[in-house]
mmCIF file with all atom_site columns, C-alpha atoms in Angstrom:
data_model
loop_
_atom_site.group_PDB
_atom_site.id
_atom_site.type_symbol
_atom_site.label_atom_id
_atom_site.label_alt_id
_atom_site.label_comp_id
_atom_site.label_asym_id
_atom_site.label_entity_id
_atom_site.label_seq_id
_atom_site.pdbx_PDB_ins_code
_atom_site.Cartn_x
_atom_site.Cartn_y
_atom_site.Cartn_z
_atom_site.occupancy
_atom_site.B_iso_or_equiv
_atom_site.pdbx_formal_charge
_atom_site.auth_seq_id
_atom_site.auth_comp_id
_atom_site.auth_asym_id
_atom_site.auth_atom_id
_atom_site.pdbx_PDB_model_num
ATOM 1   C CA . GLY A 1 1   ? 2.178  33.141 -146.117 1.00 61.00 ? 4   GLY A CA 1
ATOM 2   C CA . GLN A 1 2   ? 2.955  33.744 -142.488 1.00 66.00 ? 5   GLN A CA 1
ATOM 3   C CA . GLN A 1 3   ? 6.575  34.452 -141.684 1.00 83.00 ? 6   GLN A CA 1
ATOM 4   C CA . LEU A 1 4   ? 8.369  34.005 -138.411 1.00 92.00 ? 7   LEU A CA 1
ATOM 5   C CA . ASN A 1 5   ? 11.032 36.418 -137.266 1.00 94.00 ? 8   ASN A CA 1
ATOM 6   C CA . GLN A 1 6   ? 13.887 35.285 -135.075 1.00 96.00 ? 9   GLN A CA 1
ATOM 7   C CA . SER A 1 7   ? 16.101 37.566 -133.047 1.00 96.00 ? 10  SER A CA 1
ATOM 8   C CA . PRO A 1 8   ? 19.005 37.864 -132.992 1.00 96.00 ? 11  PRO A CA 1
ATOM 9   C CA . GLN A 1 9   ? 20.053 36.544 -136.389 1.00 94.00 ? 12  GLN A CA 1
ATOM 10  C CA . SER A 1 10  ? 23.414 35.559 -134.948 1.00 95.00 ? 13  SER A CA 1
ATOM 11  C CA . MET A 1 11  ? 25.242 35.866 -131.671 1.00 95.00 ? 14  MET A CA 1
ATOM 12  C CA . PHE A 1 12  ? 28.707 35.295 -130.279 1.00 95.00 ? 15  PHE A CA 1
ATOM 13  C CA . ILE A 1 13  ? 28.962 34.508 -126.598 1.00 93.00 ? 16  ILE A CA 1
ATOM 14  C CA . GLN A 1 14  ? 31.579 33.376 -124.137 1.00 95.00 ? 17  GLN A CA 1
ATOM 15  C CA . GLU A 1 15  ? 31.448 29.865 -122.765 1.00 95.00 ? 18  GLU A CA 1
ATOM 16  C CA . GLY A 1 16  ? 29.509 29.866 -119.524 1.00 95.00 ? 19  GLY A CA 1
ATOM 17  C CA . GLU A 1 17  ? 27.231 32.742 -120.456 1.00 96.00 ? 20  GLU A CA 1
ATOM 18  C CA . ASP A 1 18  ? 23.464 32.497 -120.647 1.00 96.00 ? 21  ASP A CA 1
ATOM 19  C CA . VAL A 1 19  ? 21.715 32.913 -124.000 1.00 96.00 ? 22  VAL A CA 1
ATOM 20  C CA . SER A 1 20  ? 18.318 34.305 -124.870 1.00 97.00 ? 23  SER A CA 1
ATOM 21  C CA . MET A 1 21  ? 16.614 34.309 -128.233 1.00 98.00 ? 24  MET A CA 1
ATOM 22  C CA . ASN A 1 22  ? 13.074 34.826 -129.423 1.00 97.00 ? 25  ASN A CA 1
ATOM 23  C CA . CYS A 1 23  ? 10.674 34.142 -132.215 1.00 97.00 ? 26  CYS A CA 1
ATOM 24  C CA . THR A 1 24  ? 7.779  36.376 -133.183 1.00 96.00 ? 27  THR A CA 1
ATOM 25  C CA . SER A 1 25  ? 4.912  36.348 -135.617 1.00 94.00 ? 28  SER A CA 1
ATOM 26  C CA . SER A 1 26  ? 1.959  38.496 -136.595 1.00 91.00 ? 29  SER A CA 1
ATOM 27  C CA . SER A 1 27  ? -0.420 35.547 -136.306 1.00 90.00 ? 30  SER A CA 1
ATOM 28  C CA . ILE A 1 28  ? -1.587 33.535 -133.336 1.00 91.00 ? 31  ILE A CA 1
ATOM 29  C CA . PHE A 1 29  ? 0.131  30.164 -133.102 1.00 91.00 ? 32  PHE A CA 1
ATOM 30  C CA . ASN A 1 30  ? -1.234 27.094 -131.344 1.00 89.00 ? 33  ASN A CA 1
ATOM 31  C CA . THR A 1 31  ? 2.096  25.294 -131.070 1.00 90.00 ? 34  THR A CA 1
ATOM 32  C CA . TRP A 1 32  ? 5.701  26.397 -130.875 1.00 93.00 ? 35  TRP A CA 1
ATOM 33  C CA . LEU A 1 33  ? 8.665  24.121 -131.518 1.00 93.00 ? 36  LEU A CA 1
ATOM 34  C CA . TRP A 1 34  ? 12.357 24.775 -131.075 1.00 96.00 ? 37  TRP A CA 1
ATOM 35  C CA . TYR A 1 35  ? 14.914 22.870 -133.145 1.00 95.00 ? 38  TYR A CA 1
ATOM 36  C CA . LYS A 1 36  ? 18.700 22.900 -133.209 1.00 96.00 ? 39  LYS A CA 1
ATOM 37  C CA . GLN A 1 37  ? 20.700 22.179 -136.347 1.00 95.00 ? 40  GLN A CA 1
ATOM 38  C CA . ASP A 1 38  ? 24.352 21.223 -136.091 1.00 92.00 ? 41  ASP A CA 1
ATOM 39  C CA . PRO A 1 39  ? 26.590 21.840 -139.096 1.00 84.00 ? 42  PRO A CA 1
ATOM 40  C CA . GLY A 1 40  ? 26.019 19.186 -141.755 1.00 81.00 ? 43  GLY A CA 1
ATOM 41  C CA . GLU A 1 41  ? 23.036 17.670 -139.950 1.00 87.00 ? 44  GLU A CA 1
ATOM 42  C CA . GLY A 1 42  ? 19.269 17.972 -139.956 1.00 91.00 ? 45  GLY A CA 1
ATOM 43  C CA . PRO A 1 43  ? 17.313 19.856 -137.287 1.00 93.00 ? 46  PRO A CA 1
ATOM 44  C CA . VAL A 1 44  ? 16.732 18.064 -134.008 1.00 91.00 ? 47  VAL A CA 1
ATOM 45  C CA . LEU A 1 45  ? 13.677 18.831 -131.898 1.00 90.00 ? 48  LEU A CA 1
ATOM 46  C CA . LEU A 1 46  ? 14.590 20.393 -128.546 1.00 94.00 ? 49  LEU A CA 1
ATOM 47  C CA . ILE A 1 47  ? 11.329 21.523 -126.985 1.00 94.00 ? 50  ILE A CA 1
ATOM 48  C CA . ALA A 1 48  ? 7.649  21.573 -127.943 1.00 92.00 ? 51  ALA A CA 1
ATOM 49  C CA . LEU A 1 49  ? 5.134  24.000 -126.412 1.00 93.00 ? 52  LEU A CA 1
ATOM 50  C CA . TYR A 1 50  ? 1.395  23.530 -126.704 1.00 91.00 ? 53  TYR A CA 1
ATOM 51  C CA . LYS A 1 51  ? -0.348 26.248 -124.694 1.00 92.00 ? 54  LYS A CA 1
ATOM 52  C CA . ALA A 1 52  ? 0.041  29.916 -123.913 1.00 94.00 ? 55  ALA A CA 1
ATOM 53  C CA . GLY A 1 53  ? 2.232  30.630 -120.925 1.00 95.00 ? 56  GLY A CA 1
ATOM 54  C CA . GLU A 1 54  ? 3.730  27.144 -120.905 1.00 95.00 ? 57  GLU A CA 1
ATOM 55  C CA . LEU A 1 55  ? 7.307  26.981 -119.658 1.00 97.00 ? 58  LEU A CA 1
ATOM 56  C CA . THR A 1 56  ? 9.247  23.817 -120.479 1.00 96.00 ? 59  THR A CA 1
ATOM 57  C CA . SER A 1 57  ? 12.820 22.801 -119.774 1.00 96.00 ? 60  SER A CA 1
ATOM 58  C CA . ASN A 1 58  ? 15.148 20.301 -121.388 1.00 95.00 ? 61  ASN A CA 1
ATOM 59  C CA . GLY A 1 59  ? 18.390 20.237 -119.429 1.00 96.00 ? 62  GLY A CA 1
ATOM 60  C CA . ARG A 1 60  ? 19.970 23.673 -119.692 1.00 97.00 ? 63  ARG A CA 1
ATOM 61  C CA . LEU A 1 61  ? 17.365 24.792 -122.209 1.00 97.00 ? 64  LEU A CA 1
ATOM 62  C CA . THR A 1 62  ? 14.134 26.499 -121.238 1.00 98.00 ? 65  THR A CA 1
ATOM 63  C CA . ALA A 1 63  ? 11.460 27.661 -123.652 1.00 98.00 ? 66  ALA A CA 1
ATOM 64  C CA . GLN A 1 64  ? 8.268  29.595 -123.117 1.00 97.00 ? 67  GLN A CA 1
ATOM 65  C CA . PHE A 1 65  ? 5.082  29.963 -125.118 1.00 96.00 ? 68  PHE A CA 1
ATOM 66  C CA . GLY A 1 66  ? 4.268  33.686 -125.034 1.00 96.00 ? 69  GLY A CA 1
ATOM 67  C CA . ILE A 1 67  ? 0.947  34.663 -123.484 1.00 95.00 ? 70  ILE A CA 1
ATOM 68  C CA . THR A 1 68  ? -0.043 36.601 -126.603 1.00 94.00 ? 71  THR A CA 1
ATOM 69  C CA . ARG A 1 69  ? 0.485  33.364 -128.554 1.00 94.00 ? 72  ARG A CA 1
ATOM 70  C CA . LYS A 1 70  ? 2.446  35.383 -131.096 1.00 94.00 ? 73  LYS A CA 1
ATOM 71  C CA . ASP A 1 71  ? 5.881  34.720 -129.689 1.00 96.00 ? 74  ASP A CA 1
ATOM 72  C CA . SER A 1 72  ? 8.147  32.220 -128.008 1.00 97.00 ? 75  SER A CA 1
ATOM 73  C CA . PHE A 1 73  ? 11.456 32.418 -126.186 1.00 97.00 ? 76  PHE A CA 1
ATOM 74  C CA . LEU A 1 74  ? 14.390 30.069 -125.771 1.00 98.00 ? 77  LEU A CA 1
ATOM 75  C CA . ASN A 1 75  ? 17.005 30.405 -123.067 1.00 98.00 ? 78  ASN A CA 1
ATOM 76  C CA . ILE A 1 76  ? 20.214 28.427 -122.715 1.00 97.00 ? 79  ILE A CA 1
ATOM 77  C CA . SER A 1 77  ? 21.993 28.574 -119.385 1.00 97.00 ? 80  SER A CA 1
ATOM 78  C CA . ALA A 1 78  ? 25.740 28.197 -118.855 1.00 96.00 ? 81  ALA A CA 1
ATOM 79  C CA . SER A 1 79  ? 26.573 27.728 -122.530 1.00 95.00 ? 82  SER A CA 1
ATOM 80  C CA . ILE A 1 80  ? 29.144 25.159 -123.600 1.00 95.00 ? 83  ILE A CA 1
ATOM 81  C CA . PRO A 1 81  ? 30.989 24.716 -126.922 1.00 93.00 ? 84  PRO A CA 1
ATOM 82  C CA . SER A 1 82  ? 28.579 22.037 -128.180 1.00 94.00 ? 85  SER A CA 1
ATOM 83  C CA . ASP A 1 83  ? 25.728 24.557 -128.042 1.00 95.00 ? 86  ASP A CA 1
ATOM 84  C CA . VAL A 1 84  ? 27.092 25.949 -131.304 1.00 95.00 ? 87  VAL A CA 1
ATOM 85  C CA . GLY A 1 85  ? 24.602 25.668 -134.141 1.00 95.00 ? 88  GLY A CA 1
ATOM 86  C CA . ILE A 1 86  ? 21.493 27.198 -135.621 1.00 95.00 ? 89  ILE A CA 1
ATOM 87  C CA . TYR A 1 87  ? 18.376 27.370 -133.500 1.00 97.00 ? 90  TYR A CA 1
ATOM 88  C CA . PHE A 1 88  ? 15.094 27.359 -135.386 1.00 96.00 ? 91  PHE A CA 1
ATOM 89  C CA . CYS A 1 89  ? 11.671 28.113 -134.086 1.00 95.00 ? 92  CYS A CA 1
ATOM 90  C CA . ALA A 1 90  ? 8.725  26.563 -135.868 1.00 92.00 ? 93  ALA A CA 1
ATOM 91  C CA . GLY A 1 91  ? 5.046  26.578 -135.248 1.00 88.00 ? 94  GLY A CA 1
ATOM 92  C CA . TYR A 1 92  ? 1.535  25.798 -136.269 1.00 83.00 ? 95  TYR A CA 1
ATOM 93  C CA . TYR A 1 93  ? -1.077 28.445 -136.946 1.00 78.00 ? 96  TYR A CA 1
ATOM 94  C CA . GLY A 1 94  ? -4.233 26.695 -137.971 1.00 73.00 ? 97  GLY A CA 1
ATOM 95  C CA . GLN A 1 95  ? -3.090 23.837 -140.162 1.00 70.00 ? 98  GLN A CA 1
ATOM 96  C CA . ASN A 1 96  ? -0.080 25.743 -141.446 1.00 75.00 ? 99  ASN A CA 1
ATOM 97  C CA . PHE A 1 97  ? 3.422  24.841 -140.299 1.00 81.00 ? 100 PHE A CA 1
ATOM 98  C CA . VAL A 1 98  ? 6.317  27.246 -140.764 1.00 88.00 ? 101 VAL A CA 1
ATOM 99  C CA . PHE A 1 99  ? 9.947  27.574 -139.746 1.00 91.00 ? 102 PHE A CA 1
ATOM 100 C CA . GLY A 1 100 ? 11.770 30.716 -138.741 1.00 93.00 ? 103 GLY A CA 1
ATOM 101 C CA . PRO A 1 101 ? 15.039 31.744 -140.426 1.00 93.00 ? 104 PRO A CA 1
ATOM 102 C CA . GLY A 1 102 ? 17.117 30.681 -137.441 1.00 94.00 ? 105 GLY A CA 1
ATOM 103 C CA . THR A 1 103 ? 19.502 32.185 -134.885 1.00 96.00 ? 106 THR A CA 1
ATOM 104 C CA . ARG A 1 104 ? 23.126 31.203 -135.396 1.00 95.00 ? 107 ARG A CA 1
ATOM 105 C CA . LEU A 1 105 ? 24.943 30.725 -132.090 1.00 96.00 ? 108 LEU A CA 1
ATOM 106 C CA . SER A 1 106 ? 28.718 30.749 -131.757 1.00 95.00 ? 109 SER A CA 1
ATOM 107 C CA . VAL A 1 107 ? 30.407 30.003 -128.453 1.00 90.00 ? 110 VAL A CA 1
ATOM 108 C CA . LEU A 1 108 ? 33.870 31.356 -127.779 1.00 86.00 ? 111 LEU A CA 1
ATOM 109 C CA . PRO A 1 109 ? 36.081 29.376 -125.378 1.00 82.00 ? 112 PRO A CA 1
ATOM 110 C CA . GLU B 2 1   ? 20.738 9.043  -134.252 1.00 51.00 ? 15  GLU B CA 1
ATOM 111 C CA . THR B 2 2   ? 17.293 10.233 -135.251 1.00 59.00 ? 16  THR B CA 1
ATOM 112 C CA . GLY B 2 3   ? 16.148 7.121  -137.062 1.00 93.00 ? 17  GLY B CA 1
ATOM 113 C CA . VAL B 2 4   ? 15.913 8.918  -140.398 1.00 96.00 ? 18  VAL B CA 1
ATOM 114 C CA . THR B 2 5   ? 18.691 8.298  -142.900 1.00 96.00 ? 19  THR B CA 1
ATOM 115 C CA . GLN B 2 6   ? 19.372 9.994  -146.197 1.00 97.00 ? 20  GLN B CA 1
ATOM 116 C CA . THR B 2 7   ? 21.604 9.039  -149.107 1.00 97.00 ? 21  THR B CA 1
ATOM 117 C CA . PRO B 2 8   ? 23.703 10.336 -150.627 1.00 97.00 ? 22  PRO B CA 1
ATOM 118 C CA . ARG B 2 9   ? 24.921 12.940 -148.142 1.00 96.00 ? 23  ARG B CA 1
ATOM 119 C CA . HIS B 2 10  ? 26.476 14.984 -150.935 1.00 96.00 ? 24  HIS B CA 1
ATOM 120 C CA . LEU B 2 11  ? 25.607 15.148 -154.625 1.00 96.00 ? 25  LEU B CA 1
ATOM 121 C CA . VAL B 2 12  ? 27.012 17.197 -157.483 1.00 96.00 ? 26  VAL B CA 1
ATOM 122 C CA . MET B 2 13  ? 25.141 17.072 -160.765 1.00 94.00 ? 27  MET B CA 1
ATOM 123 C CA . GLY B 2 14  ? 24.961 18.859 -164.060 1.00 91.00 ? 28  GLY B CA 1
ATOM 124 C CA . MET B 2 15  ? 21.809 20.493 -165.312 1.00 90.00 ? 29  MET B CA 1
ATOM 125 C CA . THR B 2 16  ? 21.153 17.680 -167.772 1.00 89.00 ? 30  THR B CA 1
ATOM 126 C CA . ASN B 2 17  ? 21.642 14.835 -165.304 1.00 90.00 ? 31  ASN B CA 1
ATOM 127 C CA . LYS B 2 18  ? 18.989 12.696 -163.663 1.00 94.00 ? 32  LYS B CA 1
ATOM 128 C CA . LYS B 2 19  ? 19.576 11.661 -160.078 1.00 96.00 ? 33  LYS B CA 1
ATOM 129 C CA . SER B 2 20  ? 17.547 10.512 -157.090 1.00 97.00 ? 34  SER B CA 1
ATOM 130 C CA . LEU B 2 21  ? 17.691 11.253 -153.373 1.00 98.00 ? 35  LEU B CA 1
ATOM 131 C CA . LYS B 2 22  ? 16.688 8.531  -150.951 1.00 98.00 ? 36  LYS B CA 1
ATOM 132 C CA . CYS B 2 23  ? 15.235 8.752  -147.465 1.00 98.00 ? 37  CYS B CA 1
ATOM 133 C CA . GLU B 2 24  ? 14.502 5.886  -145.095 1.00 98.00 ? 38  GLU B CA 1
ATOM 134 C CA . GLN B 2 25  ? 12.918 6.065  -141.662 1.00 97.00 ? 39  GLN B CA 1
ATOM 135 C CA . HIS B 2 26  ? 13.206 3.366  -139.009 1.00 96.00 ? 40  HIS B CA 1
ATOM 136 C CA . LEU B 2 27  ? 10.701 4.878  -136.582 1.00 95.00 ? 41  LEU B CA 1
ATOM 137 C CA . GLY B 2 28  ? 7.522  3.147  -137.706 1.00 95.00 ? 42  GLY B CA 1
ATOM 138 C CA . HIS B 2 29  ? 6.074  6.450  -138.876 1.00 95.00 ? 43  HIS B CA 1
ATOM 139 C CA . ASN B 2 30  ? 3.443  6.850  -141.553 1.00 95.00 ? 44  ASN B CA 1
ATOM 140 C CA . ALA B 2 31  ? 4.159  10.356 -142.809 1.00 94.00 ? 45  ALA B CA 1
ATOM 141 C CA . MET B 2 32  ? 7.235  11.564 -144.645 1.00 96.00 ? 46  MET B CA 1
ATOM 142 C CA . TYR B 2 33  ? 8.283  14.995 -145.835 1.00 95.00 ? 47  TYR B CA 1
ATOM 143 C CA . TRP B 2 34  ? 10.748 16.666 -148.194 1.00 96.00 ? 48  TRP B CA 1
ATOM 144 C CA . TYR B 2 35  ? 12.110 20.106 -147.308 1.00 95.00 ? 49  TYR B CA 1
ATOM 145 C CA . LYS B 2 36  ? 14.495 22.435 -149.108 1.00 95.00 ? 50  LYS B CA 1
ATOM 146 C CA . GLN B 2 37  ? 16.937 24.477 -147.038 1.00 94.00 ? 51  GLN B CA 1
ATOM 147 C CA . SER B 2 38  ? 18.701 27.287 -148.872 1.00 91.00 ? 52  SER B CA 1
ATOM 148 C CA . ALA B 2 39  ? 21.279 29.578 -147.344 1.00 84.00 ? 53  ALA B CA 1
ATOM 149 C CA . LYS B 2 40  ? 19.779 32.261 -145.128 1.00 74.00 ? 54  LYS B CA 1
ATOM 150 C CA . LYS B 2 41  ? 16.201 31.187 -145.862 1.00 82.00 ? 55  LYS B CA 1
ATOM 151 C CA . PRO B 2 42  ? 13.682 29.316 -143.724 1.00 84.00 ? 56  PRO B CA 1
ATOM 152 C CA . LEU B 2 43  ? 13.091 25.655 -144.413 1.00 89.00 ? 57  LEU B CA 1
ATOM 153 C CA . GLU B 2 44  ? 10.616 25.276 -147.267 1.00 91.00 ? 58  GLU B CA 1
ATOM 154 C CA . LEU B 2 45  ? 8.196  22.374 -147.222 1.00 90.00 ? 59  LEU B CA 1
ATOM 155 C CA . MET B 2 46  ? 8.082  20.692 -150.634 1.00 94.00 ? 60  MET B CA 1
ATOM 156 C CA . PHE B 2 47  ? 6.034  17.509 -150.336 1.00 94.00 ? 61  PHE B CA 1
ATOM 157 C CA . VAL B 2 48  ? 4.153  15.500 -147.723 1.00 93.00 ? 62  VAL B CA 1
ATOM 158 C CA . TYR B 2 49  ? 3.180  11.845 -147.957 1.00 95.00 ? 63  TYR B CA 1
ATOM 159 C CA . ASN B 2 50  ? 0.767  10.274 -145.496 1.00 92.00 ? 64  ASN B CA 1
ATOM 160 C CA . PHE B 2 51  ? 0.308  6.498  -145.647 1.00 93.00 ? 65  PHE B CA 1
ATOM 161 C CA . LYS B 2 52  ? 2.048  6.541  -149.054 1.00 93.00 ? 66  LYS B CA 1
ATOM 162 C CA . GLU B 2 53  ? -0.360 9.105  -150.478 1.00 92.00 ? 67  GLU B CA 1
ATOM 163 C CA . GLN B 2 54  ? 0.819  12.567 -151.454 1.00 90.00 ? 68  GLN B CA 1
ATOM 164 C CA . THR B 2 55  ? -1.123 15.094 -149.397 1.00 86.00 ? 69  THR B CA 1
ATOM 165 C CA . GLU B 2 56  ? 0.864  18.275 -149.954 1.00 82.00 ? 70  GLU B CA 1
ATOM 166 C CA . ASN B 2 57  ? 2.715  19.730 -152.936 1.00 81.00 ? 71  ASN B CA 1
ATOM 167 C CA . ASN B 2 58  ? 3.735  23.294 -152.235 1.00 81.00 ? 72  ASN B CA 1
ATOM 168 C CA . SER B 2 59  ? 3.948  24.510 -155.837 1.00 86.00 ? 73  SER B CA 1
ATOM 169 C CA . VAL B 2 60  ? 7.167  22.631 -156.446 1.00 93.00 ? 74  VAL B CA 1
ATOM 170 C CA . PRO B 2 61  ? 8.488  22.673 -160.044 1.00 94.00 ? 75  PRO B CA 1
ATOM 171 C CA . SER B 2 62  ? 7.966  19.455 -161.973 1.00 94.00 ? 76  SER B CA 1
ATOM 172 C CA . ARG B 2 63  ? 11.722 18.913 -162.267 1.00 95.00 ? 77  ARG B CA 1
ATOM 173 C CA . PHE B 2 64  ? 11.356 17.567 -158.699 1.00 96.00 ? 78  PHE B CA 1
ATOM 174 C CA . SER B 2 65  ? 9.382  14.323 -158.652 1.00 96.00 ? 79  SER B CA 1
ATOM 175 C CA . PRO B 2 66  ? 8.699  12.535 -155.349 1.00 96.00 ? 80  PRO B CA 1
ATOM 176 C CA . GLU B 2 67  ? 7.984  8.848  -154.913 1.00 97.00 ? 81  GLU B CA 1
ATOM 177 C CA . CYS B 2 68  ? 6.838  7.007  -151.810 1.00 97.00 ? 82  CYS B CA 1
ATOM 178 C CA . PRO B 2 69  ? 6.730  3.240  -152.430 1.00 96.00 ? 83  PRO B CA 1
ATOM 179 C CA . ASN B 2 70  ? 5.986  2.441  -148.775 1.00 95.00 ? 84  ASN B CA 1
ATOM 180 C CA . SER B 2 71  ? 5.746  4.221  -145.438 1.00 93.00 ? 85  SER B CA 1
ATOM 181 C CA . SER B 2 72  ? 9.445  3.731  -144.711 1.00 96.00 ? 86  SER B CA 1
ATOM 182 C CA . HIS B 2 73  ? 10.952 5.023  -147.938 1.00 97.00 ? 87  HIS B CA 1
ATOM 183 C CA . LEU B 2 74  ? 10.772 8.313  -149.771 1.00 98.00 ? 88  LEU B CA 1
ATOM 184 C CA . PHE B 2 75  ? 12.580 9.331  -152.933 1.00 98.00 ? 89  PHE B CA 1
ATOM 185 C CA . LEU B 2 76  ? 13.070 12.644 -154.688 1.00 98.00 ? 90  LEU B CA 1
ATOM 186 C CA . HIS B 2 77  ? 13.817 12.238 -158.385 1.00 97.00 ? 91  HIS B CA 1
ATOM 187 C CA . LEU B 2 78  ? 15.700 15.121 -159.953 1.00 96.00 ? 92  LEU B CA 1
ATOM 188 C CA . HIS B 2 79  ? 16.002 16.034 -163.621 1.00 94.00 ? 93  HIS B CA 1
ATOM 189 C CA . THR B 2 80  ? 17.070 19.114 -165.575 1.00 94.00 ? 94  THR B CA 1
ATOM 190 C CA . LEU B 2 81  ? 17.724 21.087 -162.420 1.00 94.00 ? 95  LEU B CA 1
ATOM 191 C CA . GLN B 2 82  ? 18.925 24.680 -162.291 1.00 94.00 ? 96  GLN B CA 1
ATOM 192 C CA . PRO B 2 83  ? 21.865 26.088 -160.325 1.00 94.00 ? 97  PRO B CA 1
ATOM 193 C CA . GLU B 2 84  ? 19.414 27.848 -157.982 1.00 94.00 ? 98  GLU B CA 1
ATOM 194 C CA . ASP B 2 85  ? 18.182 24.398 -156.936 1.00 95.00 ? 99  ASP B CA 1
ATOM 195 C CA . SER B 2 86  ? 21.454 23.895 -155.090 1.00 96.00 ? 100 SER B CA 1
ATOM 196 C CA . ALA B 2 87  ? 20.542 23.487 -151.430 1.00 96.00 ? 101 ALA B CA 1
ATOM 197 C CA . LEU B 2 88  ? 20.334 21.070 -148.527 1.00 95.00 ? 102 LEU B CA 1
ATOM 198 C CA . TYR B 2 89  ? 17.385 18.720 -149.045 1.00 97.00 ? 103 TYR B CA 1
ATOM 199 C CA . LEU B 2 90  ? 16.006 17.403 -145.799 1.00 97.00 ? 104 LEU B CA 1
ATOM 200 C CA . CYS B 2 91  ? 13.714 14.472 -145.249 1.00 97.00 ? 105 CYS B CA 1
ATOM 201 C CA . ALA B 2 92  ? 11.551 14.170 -142.149 1.00 95.00 ? 106 ALA B CA 1
ATOM 202 C CA . SER B 2 93  ? 8.991  11.759 -140.784 1.00 95.00 ? 107 SER B CA 1
ATOM 203 C CA . SER B 2 94  ? 6.201  11.878 -138.231 1.00 92.00 ? 108 SER B CA 1
ATOM 204 C CA . GLN B 2 95  ? 3.760  9.385  -136.794 1.00 91.00 ? 109 GLN B CA 1
ATOM 205 C CA . VAL B 2 96  ? 1.037  10.607 -139.124 1.00 86.00 ? 110 VAL B CA 1
ATOM 206 C CA . TYR B 2 97  ? 0.196  13.809 -140.973 1.00 85.00 ? 111 TYR B CA 1
ATOM 207 C CA . THR B 2 98  ? -2.828 15.617 -139.642 1.00 81.00 ? 112 THR B CA 1
ATOM 208 C CA . GLY B 2 99  ? -1.716 19.172 -140.256 1.00 74.00 ? 113 GLY B CA 1
ATOM 209 C CA . THR B 2 100 ? -1.773 19.816 -136.532 1.00 72.00 ? 114 THR B CA 1
ATOM 210 C CA . ALA B 2 101 ? 0.680  20.149 -133.700 1.00 64.00 ? 115 ALA B CA 1
ATOM 211 C CA . THR B 2 102 ? 0.703  16.415 -133.044 1.00 67.00 ? 116 THR B CA 1
ATOM 212 C CA . ASP B 2 103 ? 2.809  15.863 -136.177 1.00 77.00 ? 117 ASP B CA 1
ATOM 213 C CA . THR B 2 104 ? 6.176  16.084 -134.407 1.00 82.00 ? 118 THR B CA 1
ATOM 214 C CA . GLN B 2 105 ? 8.713  15.723 -137.182 1.00 88.00 ? 119 GLN B CA 1
ATOM 215 C CA . TYR B 2 106 ? 12.067 13.996 -136.962 1.00 90.00 ? 120 TYR B CA 1
ATOM 216 C CA . PHE B 2 107 ? 14.655 15.016 -139.543 1.00 93.00 ? 121 PHE B CA 1
ATOM 217 C CA . GLY B 2 108 ? 17.362 13.192 -141.425 1.00 95.00 ? 122 GLY B CA 1
ATOM 218 C CA . PRO B 2 109 ? 20.834 14.660 -141.911 1.00 94.00 ? 123 PRO B CA 1
ATOM 219 C CA . GLY B 2 110 ? 20.069 15.967 -145.391 1.00 96.00 ? 124 GLY B CA 1
ATOM 220 C CA . THR B 2 111 ? 21.610 15.701 -148.836 1.00 97.00 ? 125 THR B CA 1
ATOM 221 C CA . ARG B 2 112 ? 23.787 18.627 -149.874 1.00 96.00 ? 126 ARG B CA 1
ATOM 222 C CA . LEU B 2 113 ? 22.999 19.126 -153.567 1.00 96.00 ? 127 LEU B CA 1
ATOM 223 C CA . THR B 2 114 ? 25.113 21.220 -155.907 1.00 96.00 ? 128 THR B CA 1
ATOM 224 C CA . VAL B 2 115 ? 23.881 21.830 -159.459 1.00 95.00 ? 129 VAL B CA 1
ATOM 225 C CA . LEU B 2 116 ? 26.560 22.959 -161.898 1.00 93.00 ? 130 LEU B CA 1
#
């Protein structure tokens, strides 16, 4: 089945820095979702994107639906310690729903 | 608080044991899901129930047996598991299941299962 690739796999940043991560596929997606999973918890939906080019913000988080419909990007501005966790992209292509492997974010004080 | 609860949060069982995982959603949703999350692998969808009817079974071994007695509760019955079944089992719910982007899923905290 379709696989999603997330980059980077992991990242260490200093508190206050901005973060960028992306999610790519070889298929065209009609929806992109970004989730965050804290240690010991289930994923929590951060942002949902429904059309190509869409740019949506949720506080310090901003996500974009790539115009090729094969990728999506998530940016976090001015990172804080509670941003630590695993960020998953997920999406629908046709009636299929898949998750990416995640980007693990660590924030150094 | 996501409105989806799972019990137990942690479970250790032997390969010959029988145990059950429970999920309850307080969101008034009609679709419920079981996922398996293994280390360094994407979440794997196992089962989907829509209005208490099973609509998806992604080639899951029969040692995993789901049960959905009503739209608010979902169980995963486990028997004769293997060590490679050790993982985080996540439950999720959505308003309905249509197989489209409108099925925004809300996850529970998961049950960490260890099979010895």
